[in-house]
Amino acid sequence: MKIPHYLGCLLPLGLAACTLYSPKPVDLQRDTAEWQQISARMCEGDTPLTLDKLHEIGLLLNPELNQARLGYARSTAVAEFAGLWEDPGISGSFARIREPNIINRGIGMSLTLPVTGLPGLSRKVAECYKEADYLAMQAKERAYLVQLDTLRYRVMSTHAKLHLMQARVKQQTEEQKSAQRMHDLGEMEFADFQVICRRLNDGQKELQEMEQEHLQAHLDMVKLLGLHPEQREVELAGHLPGAIPAAVAAPTQEQLMQHPLLKASMAAHDTSEAELQREIRKQYPELEIGPGFEEEDQDTKVTLGIGMKLPLWNRNKEGIAQATAERDIKEYDAVQAWRDLMHQSVALSDMQGLLLKHCRAEKQRVSLLSSAEKKQEELYAIGETRLPAVADARQEAYLRRMNFIDCMTKLLVTQVEIQYLNPDFIAK
């Protein structure tokens, strides 16, 4: 039996081609050292980080994005080997008849012929998963850039407000000292003195809270970038714009249809369609053939067996039901993603119009109150007005400047979200 002998030689060759297990333990010390090195290299020097540099660091080091890339790498590796035929099986038999002394030997194979086309559908499903993971990765990158740009404006806002508060508290401290001297000399009423003291106490408390917010914003930035905590002292380049920016155009419906989030949802639905096709195809039997070789009383026989499963009651109804339900869920998700994008576009556009109105009104109030503050300062310098009056003017101008910063920050954040809704927008 030369042919069975050759078939037996294929077994060790097949085992030699198998993948061997290679341990890969988690080494936290090595990972920490590499993390420190790459973080230091990305933030090398004392130069503040520009927007382009923030994008470069974040897209490289952010852990959530890297996790999404690992998911895409997994689906890519699966797609490379998807759709392979089932391996054939080999069986052998040995029988000895004592009277007369006859030895029968045989070897057989079992081979499944995928007449239903399941390997092709498996390749299609794997490619759909690969495409869906790729688009989901793109959607996460775009959502990440929105989060990074808005946090950058938050850091700038807290930085500007912190400097404004520090200057105001220093000014309030001088006011309190002057008020103390005037009150001791009987030149200021106690009620006016109490107002100045209360403002100083409130200002110091607000300054402490702003210092905490400023620190937290920096820590959040370092974490969002994926940098090592040692880089928490890193500074950002740029400041909040002094002028009110022009309105940003909202994307059209045609542009929204090309948004990565919607495309990822549509790809997930296409994947569920392919999954359902595969589950439906599984209800049909595959053709199994079994060629064999037998040696009986020195006579060699060639046999061929043909078989298939009969789908009498188990027609993969469970798998089809699950795949159908999953397709309905993915269809709903895709439709809801489209509706959410339309709602978001309209809501952000309306909010931008309102914030532009508020910023213009607040800037006008800042201008008027700054003029009033300047006039009170001039009168106070020549002794034509008293300290409580000039302190009131300073406080009103200060509060309006703080409110203008808040309005500007909200407007800039809203415009960032509108810009990234447009798939044609590229951050610069």
mmCIF file of C-alpha atoms in Angstrom, residues 23 52 69 73 84 98 104 124-125 151 153 168 230 270 303 328 336 363 369 374 424:
data_model
loop_
_atom_site.group_PDB
_atom_site.id
_atom_site.type_symbol
_atom_site.label_atom_id
_atom_site.label_comp_id
_atom_site.label_asym_id
_atom_site.label_seq_id
_atom_site.Cartn_x
_atom_site.Cartn_y
_atom_site.Cartn_z
ATOM 1 C CA PRO A 23 4.913 33.299 26.049
ATOM 2 C CA ASP A 52 0.035 70.451 15.315
ATOM 3 C CA ARG A 69 -5.682 50.123 16.206
ATOM 4 C CA ALA A 73 -4.872 44.733 13.449
ATOM 5 C CA LEU A 84 -9.913 28.155 4.632
ATOM 6 C CA ARG A 98 -7.725 -16.262 12.830
ATOM 7 C CA ASN A 104 -7.177 -6.924 6.608
ATOM 8 C CA LYS A 124 -16.574 38.179 3.055
ATOM 9 C CA VAL A 125 -17.554 38.423 6.737
ATOM 10 C CA LEU A 151 -9.541 70.661 26.114
ATOM 11 C CA TYR A 153 -9.265 75.847 24.741
ATOM 12 C CA ARG A 168 -7.528 91.441 40.633
ATOM 13 C CA GLU A 230 6.518 63.373 34.444
ATOM 14 C CA ASP A 270 -23.027 45.546 6.219
ATOM 15 C CA THR A 303 -13.353 2.731 -1.934
ATOM 16 C CA ASP A 328 -31.969 44.771 13.073
ATOM 17 C CA GLN A 336 -29.904 56.629 14.909
ATOM 18 C CA LYS A 363 -17.576 92.695 24.533
ATOM 19 C CA LEU A 369 -17.259 99.301 31.925
ATOM 20 C CA LYS A 374 -10.696 104.402 33.664
ATOM 21 C CA ASP A 424 -13.769 67.596 4.579
#
